[in-house]
Structure formats: structure tokens, C-alpha cells
Short mmCIF file of C-alpha atoms and ligand atoms in Angstrom, two decimals:
data_model
loop_
_atom_site.label_atom_id
_atom_site.label_comp_id
_atom_site.label_asym_id
_atom_site.label_seq_id
_atom_site.Cartn_x
_atom_site.Cartn_y
_atom_site.Cartn_z
CA MET A 238 103.63 128.97 86.41
CA GLU A 239 100.16 127.60 85.81
CA ILE A 240 101.39 125.34 82.99
CA ILE A 241 103.95 123.76 85.37
CA ILE A 242 101.22 123.02 87.92
CA LEU A 243 98.93 121.58 85.23
CA THR A 244 101.72 119.38 83.82
CA TYR A 245 102.61 118.23 87.32
CA ILE A 246 98.99 117.30 88.14
CA PHE A 247 98.61 115.47 84.81
CA LEU A 248 101.84 113.48 85.38
CA ILE A 249 100.75 112.56 88.92
CA GLY A 250 97.46 111.39 87.36
CA LEU A 251 99.30 109.22 84.81
CA ILE A 252 101.44 107.62 87.52
CA MET A 253 98.49 107.04 89.84
CA GLY A 254 96.49 105.69 86.88
CA SER A 255 99.10 103.05 86.14
CA PHE A 256 98.99 102.04 89.82
CA TYR A 257 95.15 101.92 89.77
CA ASN A 258 95.35 99.64 86.71
CA VAL A 259 97.47 97.21 88.72
CA VAL A 260 95.17 97.42 91.77
CA GLY A 261 92.02 96.97 89.66
CA LEU A 262 93.48 93.93 87.90
CA ARG A 263 95.21 92.26 90.86
CA LEU A 264 93.06 92.98 93.92
CA PRO A 265 90.09 90.82 92.76
CA LYS A 266 92.51 87.94 92.04
CA LYS A 267 94.18 88.43 95.44
CA ILE A 268 97.64 88.96 93.90
CA SER A 269 99.84 91.32 95.88
CA PHE A 270 100.36 94.57 94.03
CA THR A 271 103.48 95.60 95.89
CA SER A 272 105.74 92.54 96.00
CA SER A 273 105.57 90.78 92.63
CA ARG A 274 106.76 92.68 89.56
CA SER A 275 104.68 93.23 86.45
CA GLN A 276 105.37 90.95 83.51
CA CYS A 277 104.34 90.53 79.88
CA PRO A 278 101.12 88.43 79.88
CA ASN A 279 102.39 86.47 76.85
CA CYS A 280 106.13 85.74 77.30
CA SER A 281 106.28 86.47 81.08
CA THR A 282 109.35 88.67 80.67
CA PRO A 283 109.50 90.88 83.78
CA LEU A 284 109.07 94.52 82.89
CA ASN A 285 111.94 96.80 83.83
CA ALA A 286 111.95 100.50 84.65
CA ARG A 287 111.97 101.38 80.94
CA ASP A 288 108.64 99.58 80.42
CA LEU A 289 106.92 101.08 83.43
CA ILE A 290 106.78 104.78 82.58
CA PRO A 291 103.06 105.51 82.27
CA LEU A 292 101.78 106.31 78.78
CA PHE A 293 105.27 107.01 77.36
CA SER A 294 106.44 103.38 77.51
CA TYR A 295 103.36 102.40 75.55
CA LEU A 296 103.95 105.11 72.95
CA LEU A 297 107.69 104.34 72.66
CA SER A 298 107.12 100.60 72.21
CA LYS A 299 104.18 101.32 69.85
CA GLY A 300 101.93 99.16 72.03
CA LYS A 301 104.01 95.98 71.69
CA CYS A 302 106.07 93.88 74.14
CA ARG A 303 109.78 94.59 73.45
CA HIS A 304 110.62 90.87 73.67
CA CYS A 305 107.84 88.91 71.97
CA GLN A 306 106.12 91.73 70.03
CA THR A 307 102.71 90.77 71.45
CA THR A 308 100.26 93.67 71.31
CA ILE A 309 99.73 95.22 74.74
CA SER A 310 96.12 96.13 75.58
CA ILE A 311 95.26 99.75 74.84
CA SER A 312 93.34 99.77 78.11
CA TYR A 313 96.59 100.42 80.06
CA PRO A 314 97.40 103.82 78.48
CA LEU A 315 93.67 104.67 78.32
CA VAL A 316 93.25 104.16 82.07
CA GLU A 317 96.37 106.28 82.71
CA LEU A 318 95.09 109.05 80.41
CA LEU A 319 91.64 108.89 82.02
CA THR A 320 93.13 109.35 85.50
CA GLY A 321 95.38 112.20 84.32
CA GLY A 322 92.41 113.85 82.60
CA LEU A 323 90.15 113.52 85.65
CA PHE A 324 92.83 115.00 87.96
CA LEU A 325 93.32 117.91 85.55
CA PHE A 326 89.58 118.53 85.29
CA SER A 327 89.26 118.41 89.10
CA TYR A 328 91.97 121.09 89.40
CA TRP A 329 90.33 123.20 86.69
CA MET A 330 87.01 123.00 88.59
CA TYR A 331 88.27 123.68 92.12
CA GLY A 332 91.91 124.86 92.18
CA TRP A 333 93.78 124.19 95.44
CA THR A 334 90.75 123.54 97.66
CA PRO A 335 89.53 120.58 99.72
CA ALA A 336 86.96 119.93 96.95
CA PHE A 337 89.89 119.24 94.58
CA LEU A 338 91.16 116.53 96.92
CA GLY A 339 87.64 115.04 97.14
CA ALA A 340 87.36 115.03 93.34
CA CYS A 341 90.74 113.26 92.99
CA LEU A 342 89.71 110.63 95.58
CA LEU A 343 86.41 110.03 93.79
CA SER A 344 88.19 109.86 90.41
CA SER A 345 90.64 107.31 91.84
CA LEU A 346 87.83 105.09 93.10
CA ALA A 347 86.07 105.49 89.72
CA VAL A 348 89.12 104.25 87.78
CA MET A 349 89.73 101.21 90.03
CA VAL A 350 86.04 100.20 90.14
CA THR A 351 85.83 100.47 86.34
CA VAL A 352 88.96 98.37 85.72
CA SER A 353 87.88 95.70 88.20
CA ASP A 354 84.20 95.57 87.20
CA LEU A 355 84.85 95.49 83.43
CA ASN A 356 87.49 92.74 83.78
CA TYR A 357 85.96 90.53 86.48
CA MET A 358 82.37 91.73 87.00
CA LEU A 359 83.07 92.45 90.63
CA ILE A 360 84.01 95.32 92.93
CA PRO A 361 86.51 94.14 95.59
CA ASN A 362 85.37 94.54 99.23
CA LYS A 363 88.87 95.61 100.27
CA LEU A 364 88.69 98.56 97.87
CA LEU A 365 85.27 99.58 99.21
CA ILE A 366 86.33 99.33 102.86
CA PHE A 367 89.48 101.35 102.11
CA PHE A 368 87.50 104.13 100.46
CA ALA A 369 84.78 104.06 103.14
CA ILE A 370 87.51 104.91 105.67
CA ILE A 371 89.07 107.53 103.35
CA PHE A 372 85.70 109.23 102.77
CA ILE A 373 84.84 109.18 106.50
CA ILE A 374 88.17 110.90 107.25
CA TYR A 375 87.63 113.38 104.40
CA ARG A 376 84.09 114.22 105.55
CA SER A 377 85.27 114.61 109.17
CA ILE A 378 87.65 117.35 107.96
CA THR A 379 85.32 118.96 105.38
CA PRO A 380 81.81 117.99 106.56
CA LEU A 381 78.68 118.30 104.49
CA ASP A 382 75.94 120.68 105.60
CA PRO A 383 74.43 119.17 107.74
CA TRP A 384 77.25 116.76 108.66
CA TYR A 385 74.88 113.81 109.18
CA ALA A 386 73.92 113.94 105.46
CA SER A 387 76.92 111.59 105.03
CA VAL A 388 75.43 109.06 107.45
CA ILE A 389 71.88 109.27 106.08
CA GLY A 390 73.22 109.23 102.49
CA ALA A 391 75.13 106.00 103.08
CA LEU A 392 72.28 104.26 104.91
CA ALA A 393 69.61 105.41 102.45
CA ALA A 394 71.62 104.24 99.43
CA TYR A 395 72.22 100.87 101.07
CA ALA A 396 68.53 100.42 101.95
CA LEU A 397 67.30 101.57 98.53
CA VAL A 398 69.50 99.15 96.56
CA ALA A 399 68.78 96.34 99.05
CA CYS A 400 65.05 96.77 98.30
CA ILE A 401 65.74 96.75 94.54
CA ILE A 402 67.83 93.59 94.81
CA ILE A 403 65.00 91.84 96.72
CA VAL A 404 62.25 93.04 94.34
CA SER A 405 64.14 92.58 91.05
CA LYS A 406 65.83 89.32 92.15
CA GLY A 407 69.29 90.29 90.97
CA GLY A 408 68.91 93.41 88.81
CA MET A 409 71.72 94.91 90.81
CA GLY A 410 74.51 93.18 92.72
CA ALA A 411 75.69 93.36 96.32
CA GLY A 412 78.82 95.13 95.06
CA ASP A 413 76.70 97.93 93.57
CA MET A 414 74.82 98.28 96.86
CA LYS A 415 78.02 98.58 98.90
CA LEU A 416 79.55 100.96 96.34
CA LEU A 417 76.55 103.32 96.51
CA ALA A 418 76.65 103.24 100.32
CA VAL A 419 80.35 104.21 100.29
CA LEU A 420 79.61 107.00 97.80
CA GLY A 421 76.79 108.19 100.08
CA ILE A 422 79.39 109.10 102.73
CA LEU A 423 81.08 111.50 100.30
CA LEU A 424 78.04 112.80 98.41
CA GLY A 425 75.34 113.02 101.10
CA THR A 426 71.62 112.24 100.93
CA LYS A 427 70.46 114.55 98.13
CA HIS A 428 73.36 113.84 95.80
CA ILE A 429 73.42 110.08 96.34
CA PHE A 430 69.78 109.88 95.20
CA LEU A 431 70.65 111.95 92.13
CA THR A 432 73.62 109.62 91.50
CA PHE A 433 71.36 106.59 91.78
CA PHE A 434 68.92 108.16 89.28
CA PHE A 435 71.63 108.93 86.70
CA ALA A 436 73.36 105.58 87.25
CA THR A 437 70.22 103.56 86.49
CA LEU A 438 69.46 105.78 83.48
CA LEU A 439 73.01 105.43 82.15
CA GLY A 440 73.18 101.70 82.92
CA THR A 441 69.89 101.09 81.10
CA VAL A 442 70.94 103.09 78.01
CA ILE A 443 74.40 101.46 77.82
CA SER A 444 73.10 97.91 78.31
CA LEU A 445 70.36 98.43 75.68
CA LEU A 446 72.96 99.78 73.23
CA LEU A 447 75.26 96.79 73.90
CA ILE A 448 72.35 94.39 73.36
CA MET A 449 71.39 96.16 70.11
CA LEU A 450 75.01 96.04 68.91
CA LYS A 451 75.08 92.36 69.96
CA VAL A 452 78.10 92.92 72.21
CA ILE A 453 76.21 91.22 75.04
CA GLY A 454 73.16 88.92 75.03
CA ARG A 455 69.78 89.85 76.50
CA LYS A 456 70.32 87.64 79.55
CA ASP A 457 74.04 88.39 80.03
CA PRO A 458 75.16 90.00 83.28
CA PHE A 459 76.14 93.62 82.85
CA PRO A 460 78.77 95.43 84.96
CA PHE A 461 76.93 98.32 86.60
CA GLY A 462 79.91 99.79 88.51
CA PRO A 463 81.18 102.10 85.73
CA SER A 464 77.69 103.64 85.28
CA ILE A 465 77.50 104.30 89.03
CA MET A 466 80.93 105.96 88.99
CA ILE A 467 80.22 108.13 85.93
CA ALA A 468 76.99 109.26 87.60
CA ALA A 469 78.82 109.95 90.89
CA LEU A 470 81.46 112.09 89.13
CA LEU A 471 78.76 113.96 87.20
CA VAL A 472 76.88 114.69 90.43
CA TYR A 473 80.04 115.61 92.37
CA PHE A 474 81.03 118.15 89.72
CA PHE A 475 77.60 119.43 88.62
CA GLY A 476 75.03 118.20 91.19
CA GLU A 477 74.03 121.64 92.46
CA GLU A 478 73.70 123.05 88.91
CA ILE A 479 71.59 120.06 87.85
CA ILE A 480 69.24 120.45 90.83
CA ARG A 481 68.95 124.23 90.31
CA TYR A 482 68.23 123.77 86.59
CA TYR A 483 65.63 121.12 87.34
CA LEU A 484 63.84 123.31 89.90
CA GLN A 485 63.85 126.32 87.56
CA SER A 486 62.49 124.31 84.62
CA PHE A 487 59.68 122.53 86.38
CA TYR A 488 58.44 124.85 89.11
ZN1 ZN B 217 106.21 89.58 75.77
#
């Protein structure tokens, strides 16, 4: 039975992932993601049902448009696989519990923020407002201990990044500030600070690597959203273990 549940969760992840791809790519450009149909970016042939099966369409067509043979970006199946993988991992961690739902919501936000930030260097406000509401509802049903950790977490994250933006004159963006505030609702005070710590660490390491590999220039803007989301997932899944390990090692 377990294998059926796991397959089902993975398939749901693939389908949601292909939807998150569309949201991440269209929301910043203000294109509706429900009315207009997807089309090949090169020959504009509308995609039919056969082209829209997550992952499998890509594998069947060997990554090429069926009409003009243009190579389709590997990012589409990768984003679908990533979502499926994150949903599976969430289930493996928590089983059928409210924490599983929270992990899937956080994974969903992570995928959309990453697609949008890597493609356009921005995190859409509509996405953040939507997830702020979702997280408030989620934390009303399964509150943190104490419940107001959600409120303080959101406000503290917002204030902290606001100070950094003023001091560093643009080291982080307004989108990053709003994203961390939204994550503070879900993660609470202690875990949002841990997220911030890992995000800056990760962002610094990745940007230095990209500069060394000459992918980006020293002065180029760097999308910070994916680092924040990786840190948030890490803290959601392992925050308590990390804090316990830290306290044991240093005190
Ligand atoms: Zn085409």
C-alpha cells in the first residue's frame, strides 16, 4: 500500500510543479495563468494535452518541440522533479500529519520563488500576499508554541532586513524582506532567525562561487530568494536538531 501512496504523492508533486513553473514564469509578467494556453516559445504552436503531462511529455519528446524541434529548457522537468521530490521527502519526514501539509506549502512557495527570482530577479507581491494568508490560516489551525511566535517572527524578520537594507544600501531587496516576513509567520521567531543566518551564509557562498566561476560579475545583482528558501526548508525540517546540536557542542 505504501508504494501506492508514495507514487500518488510524487505524481501530485509533478503536476503541482508544472503549475508552479507556469505561475513563477507568468505572474511577474502579469500574464494570466488560467486563461491563455501554453505554447512553444519558438514556433508558438499551442501545446495540447499530449505535451502537458509533467515530466513524461519532456521524456517522450526527448526535450524538443514536436513541431519545430527547438530544444525545450531542462528547467521545466527539473522544477517538476524538484516539487515531486520535496513532497515525497515531506511525507517521509512527517507522514499524514499537519506538519506534512506545512512542508508541502513551504515547498510550493520555495519552487515558485526560485523560478520567479532566477528568471526575473523578483518575487511577485501577489505570491507573497497569497502565502501570507495561507500561512496565517495554517498557523491558526496548528499554532506554534507560543502562538504569538508567528507574529513576532514576521515582525522581527521584517525589521531585521529593513535595517540591513538601510545600512548596506541595497545588499538585500524589498522582496527578500517581505519573503522573510511571510516565512516568519510559518517558522516563528527562533526559526526565522536561524533561517536568516543560513540564508546569508548560503547566499554569500553561492555568489562568491558564481563570481569565481565568472558566471556573474562582482557588481552584478544576485537573486537571494532561492538561498532564503533553501534555508527555510532546512530549518523547517531540521531546525530543532540543528539548535540542539549547537547547544550540545558549545555549552
Ligand atoms: Zn516549437
